[in-house]
Short mmCIF file of C-alpha atoms and ligand atoms in Angstrom, two decimals:
data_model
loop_
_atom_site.label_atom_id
_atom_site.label_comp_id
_atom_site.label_asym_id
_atom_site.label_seq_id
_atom_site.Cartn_x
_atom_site.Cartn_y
_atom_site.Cartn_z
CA UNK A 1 0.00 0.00 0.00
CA UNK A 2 1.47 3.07 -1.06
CA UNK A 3 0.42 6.85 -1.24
CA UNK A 4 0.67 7.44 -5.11
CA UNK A 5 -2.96 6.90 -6.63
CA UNK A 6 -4.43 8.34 -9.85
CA UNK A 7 -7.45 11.13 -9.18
CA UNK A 8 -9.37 11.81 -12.42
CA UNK A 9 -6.76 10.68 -14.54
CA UNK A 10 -3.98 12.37 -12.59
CA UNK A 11 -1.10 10.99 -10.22
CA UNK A 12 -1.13 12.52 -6.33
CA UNK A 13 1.15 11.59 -3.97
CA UNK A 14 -1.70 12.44 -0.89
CA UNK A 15 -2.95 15.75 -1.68
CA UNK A 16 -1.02 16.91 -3.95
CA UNK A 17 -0.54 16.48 -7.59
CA UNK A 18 2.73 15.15 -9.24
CA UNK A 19 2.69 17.60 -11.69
CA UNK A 20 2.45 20.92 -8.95
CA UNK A 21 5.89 19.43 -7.57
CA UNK A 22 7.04 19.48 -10.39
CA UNK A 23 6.24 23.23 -10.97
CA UNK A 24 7.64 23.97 -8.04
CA UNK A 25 10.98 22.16 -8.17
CA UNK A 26 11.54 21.07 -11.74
CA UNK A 27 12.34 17.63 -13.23
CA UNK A 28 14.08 15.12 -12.46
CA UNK A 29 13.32 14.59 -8.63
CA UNK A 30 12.44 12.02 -6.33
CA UNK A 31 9.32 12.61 -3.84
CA UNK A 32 8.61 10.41 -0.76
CA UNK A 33 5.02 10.12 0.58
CA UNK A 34 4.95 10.71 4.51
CA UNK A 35 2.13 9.17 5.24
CA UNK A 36 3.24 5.86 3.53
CA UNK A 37 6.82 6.22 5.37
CA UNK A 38 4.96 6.84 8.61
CA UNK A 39 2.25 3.63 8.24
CA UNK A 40 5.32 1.48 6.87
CA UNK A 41 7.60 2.21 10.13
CA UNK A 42 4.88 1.96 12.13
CA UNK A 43 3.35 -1.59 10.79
CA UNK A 44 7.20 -3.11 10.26
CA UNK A 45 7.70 -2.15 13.94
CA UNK A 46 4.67 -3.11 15.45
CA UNK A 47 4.50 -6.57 14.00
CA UNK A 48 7.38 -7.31 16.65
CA UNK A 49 5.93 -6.34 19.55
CA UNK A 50 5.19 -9.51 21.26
CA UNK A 51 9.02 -9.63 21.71
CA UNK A 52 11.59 -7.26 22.59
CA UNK A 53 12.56 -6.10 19.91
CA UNK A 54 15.19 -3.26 18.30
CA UNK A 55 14.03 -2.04 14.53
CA UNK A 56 16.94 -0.73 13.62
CA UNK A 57 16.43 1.28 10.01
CA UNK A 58 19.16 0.49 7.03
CA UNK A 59 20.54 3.74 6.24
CA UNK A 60 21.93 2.20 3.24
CA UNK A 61 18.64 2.22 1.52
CA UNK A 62 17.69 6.25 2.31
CA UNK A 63 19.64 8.12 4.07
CA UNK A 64 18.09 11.48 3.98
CA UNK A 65 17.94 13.09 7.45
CA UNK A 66 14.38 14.49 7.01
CA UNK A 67 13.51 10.13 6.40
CA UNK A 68 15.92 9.41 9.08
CA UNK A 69 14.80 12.17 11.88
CA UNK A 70 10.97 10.39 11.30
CA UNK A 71 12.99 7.02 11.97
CA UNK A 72 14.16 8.72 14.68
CA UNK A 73 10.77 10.46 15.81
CA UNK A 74 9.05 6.55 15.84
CA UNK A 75 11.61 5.44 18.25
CA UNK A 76 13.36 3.57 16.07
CA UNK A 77 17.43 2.74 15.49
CA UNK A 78 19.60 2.73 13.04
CA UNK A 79 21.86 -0.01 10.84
CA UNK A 80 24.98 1.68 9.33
CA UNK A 81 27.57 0.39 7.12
CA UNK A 82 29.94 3.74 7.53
CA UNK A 83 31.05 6.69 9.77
CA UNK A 84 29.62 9.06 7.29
CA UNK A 85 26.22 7.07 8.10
CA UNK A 86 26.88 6.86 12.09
CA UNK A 87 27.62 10.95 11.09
CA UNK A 88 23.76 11.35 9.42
CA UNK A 89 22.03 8.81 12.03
CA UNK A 90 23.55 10.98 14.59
CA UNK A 91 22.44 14.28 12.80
CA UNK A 92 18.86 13.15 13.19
CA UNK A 93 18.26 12.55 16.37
CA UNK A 94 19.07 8.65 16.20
CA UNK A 95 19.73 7.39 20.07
CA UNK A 96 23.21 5.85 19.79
CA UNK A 97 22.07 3.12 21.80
CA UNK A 98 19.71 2.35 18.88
CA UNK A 99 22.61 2.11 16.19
CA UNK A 100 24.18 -1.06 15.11
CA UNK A 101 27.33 -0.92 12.87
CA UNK A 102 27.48 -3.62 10.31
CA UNK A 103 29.84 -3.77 7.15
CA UNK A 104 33.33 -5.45 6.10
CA UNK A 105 35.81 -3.15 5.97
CA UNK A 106 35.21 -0.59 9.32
CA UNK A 107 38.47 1.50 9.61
CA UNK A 108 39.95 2.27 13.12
CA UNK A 109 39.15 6.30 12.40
CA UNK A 110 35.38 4.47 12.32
CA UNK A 111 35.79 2.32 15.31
CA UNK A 112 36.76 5.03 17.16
CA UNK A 113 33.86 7.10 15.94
CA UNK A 114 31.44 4.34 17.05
CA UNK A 115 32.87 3.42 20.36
CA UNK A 116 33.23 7.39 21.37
CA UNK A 117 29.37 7.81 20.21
CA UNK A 118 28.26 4.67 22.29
CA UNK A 119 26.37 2.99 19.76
CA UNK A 120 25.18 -0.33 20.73
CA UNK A 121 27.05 -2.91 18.80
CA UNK A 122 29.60 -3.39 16.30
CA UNK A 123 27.78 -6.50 13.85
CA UNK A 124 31.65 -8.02 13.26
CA UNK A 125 32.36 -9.85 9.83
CA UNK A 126 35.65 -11.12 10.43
CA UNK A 127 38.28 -12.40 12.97
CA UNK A 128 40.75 -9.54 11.48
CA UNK A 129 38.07 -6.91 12.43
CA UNK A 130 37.25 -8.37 15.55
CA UNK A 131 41.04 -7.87 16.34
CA UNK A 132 41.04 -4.20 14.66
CA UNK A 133 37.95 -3.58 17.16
CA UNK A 134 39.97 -4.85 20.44
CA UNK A 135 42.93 -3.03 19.62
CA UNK A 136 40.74 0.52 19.41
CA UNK A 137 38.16 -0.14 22.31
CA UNK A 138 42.03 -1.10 23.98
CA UNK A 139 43.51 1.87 23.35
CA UNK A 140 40.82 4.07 24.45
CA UNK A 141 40.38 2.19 27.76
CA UNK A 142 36.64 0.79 26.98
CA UNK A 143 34.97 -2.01 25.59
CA UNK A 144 33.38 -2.60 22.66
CA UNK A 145 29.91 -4.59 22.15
CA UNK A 146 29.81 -6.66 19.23
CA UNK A 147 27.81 -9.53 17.35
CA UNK A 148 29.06 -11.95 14.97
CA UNK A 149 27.72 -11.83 11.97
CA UNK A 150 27.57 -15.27 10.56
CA UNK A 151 26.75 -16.82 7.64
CA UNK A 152 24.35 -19.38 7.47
CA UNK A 153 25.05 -20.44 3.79
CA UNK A 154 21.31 -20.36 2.95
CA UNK A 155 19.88 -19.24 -0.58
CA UNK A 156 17.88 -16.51 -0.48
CA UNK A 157 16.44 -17.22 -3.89
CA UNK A 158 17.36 -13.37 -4.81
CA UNK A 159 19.40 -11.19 -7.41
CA UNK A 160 23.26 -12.53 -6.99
CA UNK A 161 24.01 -9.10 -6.47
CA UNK A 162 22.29 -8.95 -3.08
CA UNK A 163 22.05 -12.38 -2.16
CA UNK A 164 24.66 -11.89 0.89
CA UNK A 165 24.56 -15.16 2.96
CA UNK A 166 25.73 -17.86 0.44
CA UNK A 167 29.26 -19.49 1.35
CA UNK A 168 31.22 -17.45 -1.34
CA UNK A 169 29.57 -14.19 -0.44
CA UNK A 170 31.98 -11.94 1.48
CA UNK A 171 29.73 -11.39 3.78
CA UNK A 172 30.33 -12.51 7.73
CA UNK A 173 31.93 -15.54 9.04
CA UNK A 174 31.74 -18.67 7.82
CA UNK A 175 29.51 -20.89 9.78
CA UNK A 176 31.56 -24.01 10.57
CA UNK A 177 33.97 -21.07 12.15
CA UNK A 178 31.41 -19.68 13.92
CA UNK A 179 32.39 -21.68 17.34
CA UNK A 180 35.99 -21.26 17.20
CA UNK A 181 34.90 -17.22 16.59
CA UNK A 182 32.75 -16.52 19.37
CA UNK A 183 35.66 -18.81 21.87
CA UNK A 184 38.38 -16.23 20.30
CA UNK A 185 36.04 -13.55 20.76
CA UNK A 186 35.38 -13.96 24.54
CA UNK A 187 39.14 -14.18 25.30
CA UNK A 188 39.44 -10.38 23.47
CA UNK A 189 39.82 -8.58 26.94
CA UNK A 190 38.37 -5.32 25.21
CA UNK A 191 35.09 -7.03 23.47
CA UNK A 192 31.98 -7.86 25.21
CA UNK A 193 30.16 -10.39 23.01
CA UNK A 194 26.57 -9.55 23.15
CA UNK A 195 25.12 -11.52 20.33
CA UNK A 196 24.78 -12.85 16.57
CA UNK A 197 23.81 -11.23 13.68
CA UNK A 198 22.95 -12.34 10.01
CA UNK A 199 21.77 -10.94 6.74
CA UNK A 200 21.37 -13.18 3.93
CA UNK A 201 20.19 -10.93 1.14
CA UNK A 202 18.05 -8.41 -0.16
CA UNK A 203 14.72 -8.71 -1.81
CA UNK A 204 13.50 -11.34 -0.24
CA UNK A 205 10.12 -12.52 -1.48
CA UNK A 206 9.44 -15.47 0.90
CA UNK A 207 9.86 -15.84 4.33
CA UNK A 208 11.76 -19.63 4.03
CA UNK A 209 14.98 -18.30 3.94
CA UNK A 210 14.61 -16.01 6.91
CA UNK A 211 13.13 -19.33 8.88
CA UNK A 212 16.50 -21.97 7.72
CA UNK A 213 18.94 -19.29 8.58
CA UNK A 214 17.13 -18.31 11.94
CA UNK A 215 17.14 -22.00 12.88
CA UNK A 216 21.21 -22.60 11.77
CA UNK A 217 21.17 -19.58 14.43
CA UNK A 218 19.35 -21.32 17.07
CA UNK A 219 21.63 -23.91 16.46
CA UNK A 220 24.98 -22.01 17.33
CA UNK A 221 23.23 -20.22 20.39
CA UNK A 222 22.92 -23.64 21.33
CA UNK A 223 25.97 -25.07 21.36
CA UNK A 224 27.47 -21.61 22.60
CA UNK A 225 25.22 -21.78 25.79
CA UNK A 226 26.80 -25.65 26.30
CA UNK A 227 30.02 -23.94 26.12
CA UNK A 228 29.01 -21.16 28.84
CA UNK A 229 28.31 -18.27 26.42
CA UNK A 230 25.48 -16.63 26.58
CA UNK A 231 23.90 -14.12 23.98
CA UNK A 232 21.28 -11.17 24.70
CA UNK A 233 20.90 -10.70 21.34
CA UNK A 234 19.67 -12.08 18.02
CA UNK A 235 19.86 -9.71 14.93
CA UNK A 236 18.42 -11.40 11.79
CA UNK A 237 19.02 -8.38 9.41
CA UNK A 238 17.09 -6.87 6.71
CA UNK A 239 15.97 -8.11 3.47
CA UNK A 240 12.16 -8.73 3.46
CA UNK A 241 10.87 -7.89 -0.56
CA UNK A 242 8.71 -5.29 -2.08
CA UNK A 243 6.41 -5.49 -4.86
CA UNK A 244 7.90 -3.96 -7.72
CA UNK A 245 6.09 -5.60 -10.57
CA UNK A 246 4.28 -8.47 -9.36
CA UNK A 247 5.84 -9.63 -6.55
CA UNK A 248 3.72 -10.91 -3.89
CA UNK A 249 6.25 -10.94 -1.15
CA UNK A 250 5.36 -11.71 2.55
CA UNK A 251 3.98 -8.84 4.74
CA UNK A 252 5.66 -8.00 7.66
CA UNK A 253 3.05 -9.46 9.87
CA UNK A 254 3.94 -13.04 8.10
CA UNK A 255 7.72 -12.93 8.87
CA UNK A 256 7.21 -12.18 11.77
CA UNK A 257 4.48 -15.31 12.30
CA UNK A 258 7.33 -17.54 10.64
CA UNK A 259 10.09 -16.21 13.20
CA UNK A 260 8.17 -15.29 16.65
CA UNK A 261 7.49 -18.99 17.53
CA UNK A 262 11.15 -19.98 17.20
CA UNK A 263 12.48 -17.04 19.56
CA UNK A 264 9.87 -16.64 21.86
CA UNK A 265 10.98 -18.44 24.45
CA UNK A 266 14.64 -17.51 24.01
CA UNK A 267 14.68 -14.37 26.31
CA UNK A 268 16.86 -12.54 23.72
CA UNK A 269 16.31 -9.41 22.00
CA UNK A 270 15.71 -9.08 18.51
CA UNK A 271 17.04 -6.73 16.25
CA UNK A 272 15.60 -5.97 13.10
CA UNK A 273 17.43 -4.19 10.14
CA UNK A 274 14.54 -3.54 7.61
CA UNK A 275 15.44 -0.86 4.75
CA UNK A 276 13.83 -1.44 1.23
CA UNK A 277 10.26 -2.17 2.82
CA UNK A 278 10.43 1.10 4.74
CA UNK A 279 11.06 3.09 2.08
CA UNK A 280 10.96 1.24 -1.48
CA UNK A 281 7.13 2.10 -2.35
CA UNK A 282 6.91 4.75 -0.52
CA UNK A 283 9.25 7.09 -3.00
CA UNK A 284 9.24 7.47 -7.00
CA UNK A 285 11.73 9.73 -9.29
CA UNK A 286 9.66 11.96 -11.76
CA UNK A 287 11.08 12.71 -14.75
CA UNK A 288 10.51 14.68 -17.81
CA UNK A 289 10.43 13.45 -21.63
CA UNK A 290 12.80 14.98 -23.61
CA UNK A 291 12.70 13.47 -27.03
CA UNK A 292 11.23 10.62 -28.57
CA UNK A 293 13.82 9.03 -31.41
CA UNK A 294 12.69 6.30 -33.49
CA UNK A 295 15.27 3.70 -34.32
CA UNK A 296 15.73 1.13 -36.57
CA UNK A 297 13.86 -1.56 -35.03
CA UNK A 298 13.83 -0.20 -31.76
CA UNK A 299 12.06 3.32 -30.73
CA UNK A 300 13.52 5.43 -27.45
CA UNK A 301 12.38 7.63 -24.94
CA UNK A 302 14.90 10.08 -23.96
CA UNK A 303 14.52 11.20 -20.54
CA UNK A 304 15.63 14.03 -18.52
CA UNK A 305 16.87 11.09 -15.57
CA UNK A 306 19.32 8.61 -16.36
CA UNK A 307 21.53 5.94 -14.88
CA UNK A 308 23.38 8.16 -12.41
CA UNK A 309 20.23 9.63 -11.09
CA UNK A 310 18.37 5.69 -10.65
CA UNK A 311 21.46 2.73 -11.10
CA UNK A 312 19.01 0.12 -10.20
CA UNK A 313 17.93 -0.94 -13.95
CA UNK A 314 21.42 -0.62 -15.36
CA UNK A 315 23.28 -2.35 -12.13
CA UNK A 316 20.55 -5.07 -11.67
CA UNK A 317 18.17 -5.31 -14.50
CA UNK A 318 15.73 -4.10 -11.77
CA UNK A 319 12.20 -3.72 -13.05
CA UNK A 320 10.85 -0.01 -11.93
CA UNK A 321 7.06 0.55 -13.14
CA UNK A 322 7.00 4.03 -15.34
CA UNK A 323 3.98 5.57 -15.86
CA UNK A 324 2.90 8.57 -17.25
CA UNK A 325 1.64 10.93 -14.54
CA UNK A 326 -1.67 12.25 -16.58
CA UNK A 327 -3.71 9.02 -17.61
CA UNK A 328 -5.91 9.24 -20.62
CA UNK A 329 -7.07 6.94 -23.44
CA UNK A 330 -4.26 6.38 -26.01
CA UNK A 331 -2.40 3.84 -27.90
CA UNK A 332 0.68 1.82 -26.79
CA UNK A 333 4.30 1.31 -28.05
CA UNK A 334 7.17 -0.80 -27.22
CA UNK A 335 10.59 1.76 -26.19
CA UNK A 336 13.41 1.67 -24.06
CA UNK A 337 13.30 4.81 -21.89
CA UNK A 338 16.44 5.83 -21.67
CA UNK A 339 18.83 8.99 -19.86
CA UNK A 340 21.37 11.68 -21.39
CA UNK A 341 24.26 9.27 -20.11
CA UNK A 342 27.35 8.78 -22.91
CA UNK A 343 26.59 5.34 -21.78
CA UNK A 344 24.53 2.67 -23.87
CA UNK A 345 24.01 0.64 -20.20
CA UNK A 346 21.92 4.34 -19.27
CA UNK A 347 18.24 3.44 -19.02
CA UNK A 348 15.63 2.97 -16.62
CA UNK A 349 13.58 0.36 -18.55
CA UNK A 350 14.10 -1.79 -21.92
CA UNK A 351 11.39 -3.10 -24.08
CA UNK A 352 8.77 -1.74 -22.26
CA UNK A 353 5.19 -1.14 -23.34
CA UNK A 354 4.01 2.20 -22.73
CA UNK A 355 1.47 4.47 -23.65
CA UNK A 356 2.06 6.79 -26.36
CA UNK A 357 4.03 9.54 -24.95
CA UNK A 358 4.74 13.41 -26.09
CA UNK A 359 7.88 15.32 -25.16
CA UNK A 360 7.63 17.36 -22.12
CA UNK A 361 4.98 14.69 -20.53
CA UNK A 362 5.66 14.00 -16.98
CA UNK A 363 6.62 9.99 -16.24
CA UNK A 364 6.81 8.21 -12.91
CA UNK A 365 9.55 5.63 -11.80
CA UNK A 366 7.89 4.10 -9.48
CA UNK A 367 8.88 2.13 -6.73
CA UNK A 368 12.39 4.39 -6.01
CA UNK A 369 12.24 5.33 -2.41
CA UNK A 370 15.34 2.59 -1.47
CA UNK A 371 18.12 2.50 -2.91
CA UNK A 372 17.68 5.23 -5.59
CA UNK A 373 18.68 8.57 -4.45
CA UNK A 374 21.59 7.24 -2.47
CA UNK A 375 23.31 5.11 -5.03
CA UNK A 376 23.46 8.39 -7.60
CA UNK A 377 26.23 9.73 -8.70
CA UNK A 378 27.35 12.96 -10.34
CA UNK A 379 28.29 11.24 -13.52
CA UNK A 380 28.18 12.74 -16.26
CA UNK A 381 28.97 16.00 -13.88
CA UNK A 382 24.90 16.19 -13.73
CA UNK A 383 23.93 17.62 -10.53
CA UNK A 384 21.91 15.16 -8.38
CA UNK A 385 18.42 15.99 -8.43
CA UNK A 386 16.55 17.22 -5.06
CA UNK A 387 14.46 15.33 -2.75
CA UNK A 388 10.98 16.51 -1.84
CA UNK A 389 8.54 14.88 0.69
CA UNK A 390 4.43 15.29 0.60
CA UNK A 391 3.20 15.45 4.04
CA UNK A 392 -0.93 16.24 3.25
CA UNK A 393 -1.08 18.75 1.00
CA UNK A 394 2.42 20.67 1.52
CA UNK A 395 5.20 20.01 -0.41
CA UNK A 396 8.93 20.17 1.43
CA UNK A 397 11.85 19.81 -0.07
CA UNK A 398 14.18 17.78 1.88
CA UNK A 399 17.42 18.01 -0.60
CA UNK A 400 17.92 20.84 -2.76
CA UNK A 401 18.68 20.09 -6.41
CA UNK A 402 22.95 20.67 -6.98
CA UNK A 403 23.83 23.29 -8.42
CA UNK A 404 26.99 23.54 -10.87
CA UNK A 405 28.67 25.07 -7.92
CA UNK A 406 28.45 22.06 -5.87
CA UNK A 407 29.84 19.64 -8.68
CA UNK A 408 33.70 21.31 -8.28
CA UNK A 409 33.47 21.94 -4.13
CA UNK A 410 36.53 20.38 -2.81
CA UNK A 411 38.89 20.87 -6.25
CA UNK A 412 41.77 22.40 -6.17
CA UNK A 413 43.61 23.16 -9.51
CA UNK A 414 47.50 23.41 -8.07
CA UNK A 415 49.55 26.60 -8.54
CA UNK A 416 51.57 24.97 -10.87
CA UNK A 417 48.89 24.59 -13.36
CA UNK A 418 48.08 27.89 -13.28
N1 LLP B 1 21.36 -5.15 7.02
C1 LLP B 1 22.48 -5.34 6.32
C2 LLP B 1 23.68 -5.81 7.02
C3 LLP B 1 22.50 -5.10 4.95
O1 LLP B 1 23.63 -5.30 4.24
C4 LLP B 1 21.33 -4.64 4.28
C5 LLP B 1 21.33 -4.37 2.84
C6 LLP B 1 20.18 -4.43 5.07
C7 LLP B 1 20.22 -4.71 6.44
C8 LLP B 1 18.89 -3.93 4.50
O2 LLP B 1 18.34 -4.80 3.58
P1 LLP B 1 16.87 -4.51 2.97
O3 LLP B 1 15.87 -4.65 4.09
O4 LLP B 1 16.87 -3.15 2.43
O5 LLP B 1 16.70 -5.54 1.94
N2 LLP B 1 21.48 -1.85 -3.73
C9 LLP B 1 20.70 -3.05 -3.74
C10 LLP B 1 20.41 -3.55 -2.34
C11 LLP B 1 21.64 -3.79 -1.51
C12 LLP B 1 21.33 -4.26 -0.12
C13 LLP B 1 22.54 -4.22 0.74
N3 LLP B 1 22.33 -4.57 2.09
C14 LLP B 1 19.42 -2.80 -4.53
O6 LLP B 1 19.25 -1.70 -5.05
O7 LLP B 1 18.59 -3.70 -4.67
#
């Protein structure tokens, strides 16, 4: 359920129409519906609540601060992959005790970001990091809390490019180390091992997956209780689907069916990292026909947004619905919408059937709320478009468009080439 529905032939996002945003702000953008942002946070979380339980919001997949101060307003934490994200969680009002830090390759300048903050665990992926994190939380006289993040080598049945908890993936700690971990772990004298963590993928549209790898979990806490260590906490990551096409993945309510009657009686908490079904539907881009150029054999529709703006179809094949904001009786053709990019991977869909559409006609990308806006680029040297969010009828814009300006902040052209 999402707040983007045709009235009399024209697309609103609530109360207001796609096209007055556009007046206001020009083309491309992307625009976020609060009400669906607020209904999806609140239903994700409250599906939980027979448990104690942590929803902790992957910055990854937005990371505006207007999205992430209403994470922040509903109580809820933060999972972050960077310093520059701990940096925006922060900026929003995000309780440190609600942030988990997940991610390969943490730095000690990171570490030591994290551990002065307070946050409340470091999600560790290998024994080299776990040894990184000692020597910092060491050297600054504390300790740090951490979860292993293990991988339970089970198929998500997703893209390969987000399926995360497969053997080869580079992702966490193999599980048949998992024991010998958590024993090197507890002798680190500046880690307190708090718990295990996992996140097998993205996309998800099933909840099987989450209920194999929960139980290889249950498994290891186990056989880590027979060996005297004891967990809190049980963080089973992100990665439930959205429907981008037609998808009919599991609501929030069903996952957690599938996973309360395993940990129930556990008395640990449970920490949830949920990104694209916060935010996915709850965002498009809007973007402005430029030109329509008929091929031979294949017709295009060049578009003011292009791969650097939306990645998604040209990194993944994703599917994103387009459709033209005004809806009216006309005929269909088969295009490729594609961007300005010097780049023949640049479009946002291929072969598509569309409705006949004119130059300077308003289209909707549907379904860009996570992972759009913050995998763009400046490619190109386009200026990355601006972020607006509907709240009723107002219109705020939460990201100003760049301006040329911005594109060369931080070069320096040296005296000597002067
Ligand atoms: N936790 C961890 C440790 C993660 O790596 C991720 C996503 C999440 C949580 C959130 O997963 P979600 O609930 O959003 O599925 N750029 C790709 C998606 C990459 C996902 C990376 N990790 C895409 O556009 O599909």
């Amino acid at each position: 359920m999402h707040d983007f529905q045709f009235v009399d032939g024209e697309l609103f996002c609530e109360g207001v129409s796609i096209a007055a945003v556009a007046a206001k702000v020009g083309t491309p953008f992307y625009l976020y519906s609060h009400a669906t942002l607020c209904r999806h946070l609140q239903v994700f979380d409250s599906a939980f609540s027979d448990i104690p339980h942590l929803t902790a919001f992957a910055v990854k997949s937005n990371s505006n601060l207007a999205i992430l101060k209403l994470v922040a307003n509903h109580g809820l934490g933060a999972d972050i992959v960077s310093g520059g994200e701990l940096y925006r969680a922060l900026q929003a009002g995000i309780e440190p005790t609600k942030i988990v830090f997940a991610g390969v390759g943490k730095n000690a300048e990171e570490i030591e970001y994290a551990l002065k903050t307070g946050i409340r665990m470091f999600n560790v992926e290998s024994a080299a990091e776990l040894g990184a994190i000692n020597d910092v939380a060491a050297r600054m006289g504390t300790k740090a809390p951490v979860a292993l993040r293990v991988n339970p080598d089970v198929d998500p049945m997703t893209h390969p490019y987000i399926a995360t908890g497969l053997k080869k993936s580079k992702f966490g700690i193999g599980s048949q180390f998992a024991l010998e971990s958590f024993e090197a772990a507890m002798q680190c004298s500046a880690i307190d091992v708090v718990g295990v963590h996992m996140h097998i993928g993205s996309q998800l549209t099933t909840v099987s997956p989450f209920v194999d790898a929960v139980k290889k979990l249950l498994g290891l806490i186990e056989q880590l209780q027979q060996r005297g260590i004891d967990l809190h906490c049980i963080n089973v990551g992100g990665g439930l689907g959205i429907s981008y096409e037609d998808e009919t993945p599991p609501h929030p309510s069903d996952l957690a069916e599938a996973l309360m009657p395993l940990l129930r009686d556990l008395k640990v908490h449970l920490i949830l990292e949920p990104g694209r079904v916060i935010v996915g539907n709850a965002g498009i881009l809007v973007t402005k026909v430029l030109y329509i150029k008929n091929g031979d054999g294949k017709n295009f529709v060049i578009v003011d947004a292009a791969m650097n703006d939306l990645l998604r179809p040209s990194l993944y094949d994703a599917y994103h619905k387009i459709v033209p904001v005004r809806q009216d009786k006309r005929d269909s053709m088969v295009v490729d919408v594609v961007g300005p990019i010097c780049e023949s991977g640049d479009f946002l869909a291929k072969d598509r059937k569309l409705p006949e559409v004119k130059p300077e006609e308003l289209l909707a990308v549907m379904s860009a709320g996570a992972y759009a806006f913050t995998m763009a680029s400046n490619y190109n040297a386009r200026p990355r478009v601006p972020e607006v969010m509907v709240r009723d009828r107002d219109i705020h814009v939460i990201r100003e468009r760049e301006s040329y300006v911005d594109l060369v902040k931080g070069e320096v052209i040296p005296n000597f080439l002067q």
